[in-house]
Tab-separated table of C-alpha atoms in Angstrom:
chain	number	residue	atom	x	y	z
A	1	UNK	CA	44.959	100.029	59.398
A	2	UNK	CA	46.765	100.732	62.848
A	3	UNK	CA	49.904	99.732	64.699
A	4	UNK	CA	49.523	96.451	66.234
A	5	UNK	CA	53.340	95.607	66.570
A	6	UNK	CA	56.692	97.646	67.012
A	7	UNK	CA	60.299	96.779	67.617
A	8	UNK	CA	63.754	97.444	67.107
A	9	UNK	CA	67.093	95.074	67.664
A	10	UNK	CA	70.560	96.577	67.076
A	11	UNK	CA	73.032	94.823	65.240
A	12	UNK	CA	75.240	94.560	68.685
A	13	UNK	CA	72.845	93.835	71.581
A	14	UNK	CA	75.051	95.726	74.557
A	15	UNK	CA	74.985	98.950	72.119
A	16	UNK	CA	71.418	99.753	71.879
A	17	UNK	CA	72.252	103.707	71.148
A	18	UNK	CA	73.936	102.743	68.127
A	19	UNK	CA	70.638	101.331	66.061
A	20	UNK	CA	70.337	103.010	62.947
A	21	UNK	CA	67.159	102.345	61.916
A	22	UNK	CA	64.341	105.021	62.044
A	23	UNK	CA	60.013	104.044	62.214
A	24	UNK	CA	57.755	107.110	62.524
A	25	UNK	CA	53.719	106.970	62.104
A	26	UNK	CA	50.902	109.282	61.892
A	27	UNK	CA	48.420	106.556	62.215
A	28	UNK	CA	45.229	108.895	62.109
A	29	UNK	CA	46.614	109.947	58.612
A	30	UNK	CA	47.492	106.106	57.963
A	31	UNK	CA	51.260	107.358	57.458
A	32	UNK	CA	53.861	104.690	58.015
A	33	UNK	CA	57.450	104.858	57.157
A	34	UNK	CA	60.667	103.178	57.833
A	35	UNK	CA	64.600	103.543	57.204
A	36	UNK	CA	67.878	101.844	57.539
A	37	UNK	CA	71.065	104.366	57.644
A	38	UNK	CA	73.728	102.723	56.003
A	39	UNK	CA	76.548	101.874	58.552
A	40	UNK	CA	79.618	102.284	56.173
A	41	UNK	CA	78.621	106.417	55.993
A	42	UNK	CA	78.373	109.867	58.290
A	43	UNK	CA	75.831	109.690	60.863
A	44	UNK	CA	73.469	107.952	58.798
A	45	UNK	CA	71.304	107.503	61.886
A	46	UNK	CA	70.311	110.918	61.385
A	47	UNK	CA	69.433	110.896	57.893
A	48	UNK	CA	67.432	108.235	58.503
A	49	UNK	CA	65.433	109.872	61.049
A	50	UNK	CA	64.609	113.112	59.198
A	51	UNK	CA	63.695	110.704	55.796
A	52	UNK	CA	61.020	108.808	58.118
A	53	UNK	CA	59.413	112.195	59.845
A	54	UNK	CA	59.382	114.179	56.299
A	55	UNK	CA	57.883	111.293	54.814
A	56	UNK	CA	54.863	111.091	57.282
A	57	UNK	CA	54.786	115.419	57.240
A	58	UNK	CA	54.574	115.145	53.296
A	59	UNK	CA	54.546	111.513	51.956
A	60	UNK	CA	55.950	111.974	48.260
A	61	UNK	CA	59.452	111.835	47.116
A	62	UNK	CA	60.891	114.605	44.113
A	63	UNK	CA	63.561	116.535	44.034
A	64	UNK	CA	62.084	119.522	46.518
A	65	UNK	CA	61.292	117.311	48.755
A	66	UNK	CA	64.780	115.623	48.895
A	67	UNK	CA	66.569	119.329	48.659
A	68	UNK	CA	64.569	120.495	51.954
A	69	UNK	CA	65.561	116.938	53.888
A	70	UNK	CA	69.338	117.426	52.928
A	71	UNK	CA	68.941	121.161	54.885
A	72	UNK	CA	67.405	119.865	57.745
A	73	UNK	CA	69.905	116.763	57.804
A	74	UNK	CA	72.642	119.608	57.497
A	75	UNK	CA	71.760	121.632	59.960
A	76	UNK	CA	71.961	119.438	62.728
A	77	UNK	CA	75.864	119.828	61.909
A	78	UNK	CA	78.537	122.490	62.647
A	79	UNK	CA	80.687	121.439	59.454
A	80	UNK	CA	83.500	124.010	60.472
A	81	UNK	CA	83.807	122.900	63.818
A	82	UNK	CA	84.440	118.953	62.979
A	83	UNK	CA	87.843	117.774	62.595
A	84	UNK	CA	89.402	117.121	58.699
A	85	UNK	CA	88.798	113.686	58.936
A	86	UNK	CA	84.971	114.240	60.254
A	87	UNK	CA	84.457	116.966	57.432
A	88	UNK	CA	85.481	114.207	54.764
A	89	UNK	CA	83.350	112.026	55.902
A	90	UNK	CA	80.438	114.535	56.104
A	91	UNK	CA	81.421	115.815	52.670
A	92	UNK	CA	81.100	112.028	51.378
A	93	UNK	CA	77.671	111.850	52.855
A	94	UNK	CA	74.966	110.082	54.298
A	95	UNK	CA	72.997	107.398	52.896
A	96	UNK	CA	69.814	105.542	53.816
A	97	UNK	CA	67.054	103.280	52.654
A	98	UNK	CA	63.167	104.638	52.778
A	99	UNK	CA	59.847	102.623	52.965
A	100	UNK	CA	56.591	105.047	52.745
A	101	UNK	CA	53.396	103.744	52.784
A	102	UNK	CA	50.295	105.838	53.258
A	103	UNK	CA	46.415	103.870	53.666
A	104	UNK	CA	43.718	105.530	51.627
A	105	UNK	CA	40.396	105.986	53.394
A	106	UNK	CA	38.420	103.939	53.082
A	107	UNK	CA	41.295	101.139	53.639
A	108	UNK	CA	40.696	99.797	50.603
A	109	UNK	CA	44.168	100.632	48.434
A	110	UNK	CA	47.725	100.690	49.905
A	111	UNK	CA	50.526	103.312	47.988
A	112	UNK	CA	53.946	102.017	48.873
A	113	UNK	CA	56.992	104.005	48.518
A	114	UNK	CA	60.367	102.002	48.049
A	115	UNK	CA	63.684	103.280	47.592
A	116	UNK	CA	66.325	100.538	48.942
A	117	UNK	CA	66.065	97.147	50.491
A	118	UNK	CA	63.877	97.869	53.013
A	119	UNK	CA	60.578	95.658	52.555
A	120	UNK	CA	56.887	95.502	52.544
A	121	UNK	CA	54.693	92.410	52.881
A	122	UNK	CA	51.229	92.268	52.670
A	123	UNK	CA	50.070	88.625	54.303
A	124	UNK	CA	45.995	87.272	53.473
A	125	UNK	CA	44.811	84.682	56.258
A	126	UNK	CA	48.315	84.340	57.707
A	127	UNK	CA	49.688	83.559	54.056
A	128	UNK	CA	52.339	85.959	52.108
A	129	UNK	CA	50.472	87.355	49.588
A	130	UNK	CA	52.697	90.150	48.373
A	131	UNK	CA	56.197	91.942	48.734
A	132	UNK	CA	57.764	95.035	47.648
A	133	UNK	CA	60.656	95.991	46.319
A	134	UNK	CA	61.843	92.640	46.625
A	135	UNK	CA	59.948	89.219	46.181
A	136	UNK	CA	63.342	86.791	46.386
A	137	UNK	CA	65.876	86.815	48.933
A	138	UNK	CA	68.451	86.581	46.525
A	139	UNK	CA	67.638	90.168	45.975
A	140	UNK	CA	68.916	91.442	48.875
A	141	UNK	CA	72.534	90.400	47.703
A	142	UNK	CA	72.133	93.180	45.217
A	143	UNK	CA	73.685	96.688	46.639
A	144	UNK	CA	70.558	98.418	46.663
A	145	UNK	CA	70.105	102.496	45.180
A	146	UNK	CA	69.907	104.596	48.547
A	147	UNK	CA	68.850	108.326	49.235
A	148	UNK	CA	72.277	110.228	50.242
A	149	UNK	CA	72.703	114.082	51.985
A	150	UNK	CA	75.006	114.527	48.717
A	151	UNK	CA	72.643	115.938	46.287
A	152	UNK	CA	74.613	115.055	42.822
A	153	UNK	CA	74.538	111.387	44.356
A	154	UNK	CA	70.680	111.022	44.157
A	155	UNK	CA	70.530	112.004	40.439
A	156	UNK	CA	70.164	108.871	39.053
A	157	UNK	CA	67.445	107.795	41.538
A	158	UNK	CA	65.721	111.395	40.849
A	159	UNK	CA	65.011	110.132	37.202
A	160	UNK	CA	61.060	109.562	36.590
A	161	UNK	CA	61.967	106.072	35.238
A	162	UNK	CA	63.569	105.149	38.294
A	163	UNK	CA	60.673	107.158	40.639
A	164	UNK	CA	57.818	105.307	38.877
A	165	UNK	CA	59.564	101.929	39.808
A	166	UNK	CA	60.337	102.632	43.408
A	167	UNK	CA	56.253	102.328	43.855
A	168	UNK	CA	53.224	100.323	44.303
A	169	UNK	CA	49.744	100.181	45.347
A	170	UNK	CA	48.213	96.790	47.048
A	171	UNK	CA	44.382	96.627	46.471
A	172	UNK	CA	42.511	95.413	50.210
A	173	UNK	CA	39.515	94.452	49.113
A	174	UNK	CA	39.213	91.243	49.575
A	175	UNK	CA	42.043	90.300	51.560
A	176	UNK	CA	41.044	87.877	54.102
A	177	UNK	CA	42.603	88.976	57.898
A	178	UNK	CA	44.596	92.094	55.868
A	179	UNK	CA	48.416	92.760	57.800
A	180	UNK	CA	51.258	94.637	56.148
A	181	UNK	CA	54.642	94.337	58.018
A	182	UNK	CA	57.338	96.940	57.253
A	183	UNK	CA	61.163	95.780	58.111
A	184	UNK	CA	64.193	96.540	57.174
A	185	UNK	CA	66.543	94.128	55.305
A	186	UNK	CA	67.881	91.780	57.527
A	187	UNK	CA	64.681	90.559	58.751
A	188	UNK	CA	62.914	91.228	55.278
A	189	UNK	CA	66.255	88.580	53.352
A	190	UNK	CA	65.135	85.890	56.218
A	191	UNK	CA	61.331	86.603	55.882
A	192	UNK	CA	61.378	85.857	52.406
A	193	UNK	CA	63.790	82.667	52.573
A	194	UNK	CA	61.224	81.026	55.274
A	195	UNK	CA	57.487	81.848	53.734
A	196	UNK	CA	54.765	81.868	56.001
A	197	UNK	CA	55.999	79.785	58.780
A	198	UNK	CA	58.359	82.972	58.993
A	199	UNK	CA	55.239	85.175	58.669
A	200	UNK	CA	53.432	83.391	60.997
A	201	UNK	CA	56.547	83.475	63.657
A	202	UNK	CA	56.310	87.159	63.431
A	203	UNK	CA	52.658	87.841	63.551
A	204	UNK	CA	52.658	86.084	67.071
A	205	UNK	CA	55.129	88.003	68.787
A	206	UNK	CA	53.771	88.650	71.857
A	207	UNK	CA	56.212	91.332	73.095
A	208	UNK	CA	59.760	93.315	71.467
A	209	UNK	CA	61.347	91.161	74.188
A	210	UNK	CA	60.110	88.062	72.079
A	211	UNK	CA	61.491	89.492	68.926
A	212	UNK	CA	64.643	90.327	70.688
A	213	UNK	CA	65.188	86.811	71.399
A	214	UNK	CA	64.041	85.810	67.979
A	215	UNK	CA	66.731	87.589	66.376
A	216	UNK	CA	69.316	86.607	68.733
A	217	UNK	CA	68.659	83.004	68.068
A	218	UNK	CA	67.940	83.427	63.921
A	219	UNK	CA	71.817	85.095	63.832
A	220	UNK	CA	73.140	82.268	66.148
A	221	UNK	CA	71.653	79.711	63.998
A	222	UNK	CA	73.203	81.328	60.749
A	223	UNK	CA	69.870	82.131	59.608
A	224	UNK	CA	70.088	85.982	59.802
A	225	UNK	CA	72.532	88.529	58.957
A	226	UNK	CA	73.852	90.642	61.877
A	227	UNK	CA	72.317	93.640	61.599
A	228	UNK	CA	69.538	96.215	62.827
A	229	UNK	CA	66.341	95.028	62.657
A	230	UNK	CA	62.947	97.268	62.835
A	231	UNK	CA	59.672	95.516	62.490
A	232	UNK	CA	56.544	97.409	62.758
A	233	UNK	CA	52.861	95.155	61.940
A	234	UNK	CA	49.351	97.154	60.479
A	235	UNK	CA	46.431	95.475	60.583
């Protein structure tokens, strides 16, 4: 699969610079990820930009792996230079969604990686065939488990239980017209409350100026929460 499709819209339209969303790719690898820094915490832009390249350097998520992207995350900081009230809110950390997914070759099998409310969906002949984490909007009301720069805070989500469930695999074979679209929660809770006339709305965007506007009207109508929203379409 390769990039067909990929755009961002901040959650306030004259601050562009403040999105804090992250999409990297490696598409001769078939590496895809995606993250959503959580507003209410430090910086989280950040964190959600070294989750999405680490992921596509080394897609797999353990405790290593999650140790090394707190040190990067850190250094990018002079803790002793910030002010008290910046150092307490570096000390109470970062936090941030991530959605992996890695293609095997040949593209018959999908691996999803899921921790958060960021979603997958994997559409057949222009028809929603499949979704991951999440398969009901209602979901999203949920506060989801996120990855944080505070390393007792990600014990929980460390446990192999909780590892096994944050993935997935999607078979291809046989999918007619195969696209996966990875977003992050806003557009993924109105995806999923629409169907495929939502899918289909999406798969025809002709340009990020499109989606823009698409947005824009979807949180004027009611119809979307105001916030970030990455979309990026395989197929």
């Amino acid at each position: 699969m390769r990039p067909l499709f990929e755009a961002q819209v901040p959650k306030l339209e004259t601050a562009p610079h403040e999105i804090e969303d992250a999409a990297c790719s490696w598409p001769q690898r078939g590496l895809y990820a995606v993250s959503d820094g959580a507003s209410e915490s430090y910086h989280s832009a950040s964190w959600a930009r070294v989750l999405v390249r680490r992921f596509i350097a080394h897609p797999a998520l353990g405790a290593d792996w999650l140790a090394e992207a707190i040190t990067e995350y850190n250094t990018g900081f002079d803790r002793a230079a910030m002010s008290w009230s910046a150092q307490a809110a570096f000390d109470r950390g970062s936090f941030a969604t991530l959605l992996g997914l890695s293609v095997s070759r040949p593209e018959e099998r999908v691996r999803l990686l899921a921790v958060g409310d960021s979603l997958a969906v994997l559409v057949s002949g222009g028809h929603l065939v499949a979704s991951f984490p999440y398969e009901r909007p209602e979901q999203f009301d949920a506060r989801p488990m996120l990855l944080s720069t505070v390393s007792e805070r990600n014990e929980a989500l460390l446990r192999p239980a909780n590892l096994q469930a944050m993935t997935a695999e999607w078979g291809l074979k046989g999918i007619v017209n195969p696209r996966i679209m990875l977003m992050t929660d806003a557009l993924g809770a109105w995806l999923l409350a629409g169907g495929d006339e939502r899918v289909e709305e999406l798969l025809t965007l002709p340009s990020a100026a499109a989606f823009s506007r698409l947005v824009s009207e979807e949180r004027a109508a009611g119809r979307m929460r105001r916030d970030d929203c990455t979309l990026v379409v395989l197929g």
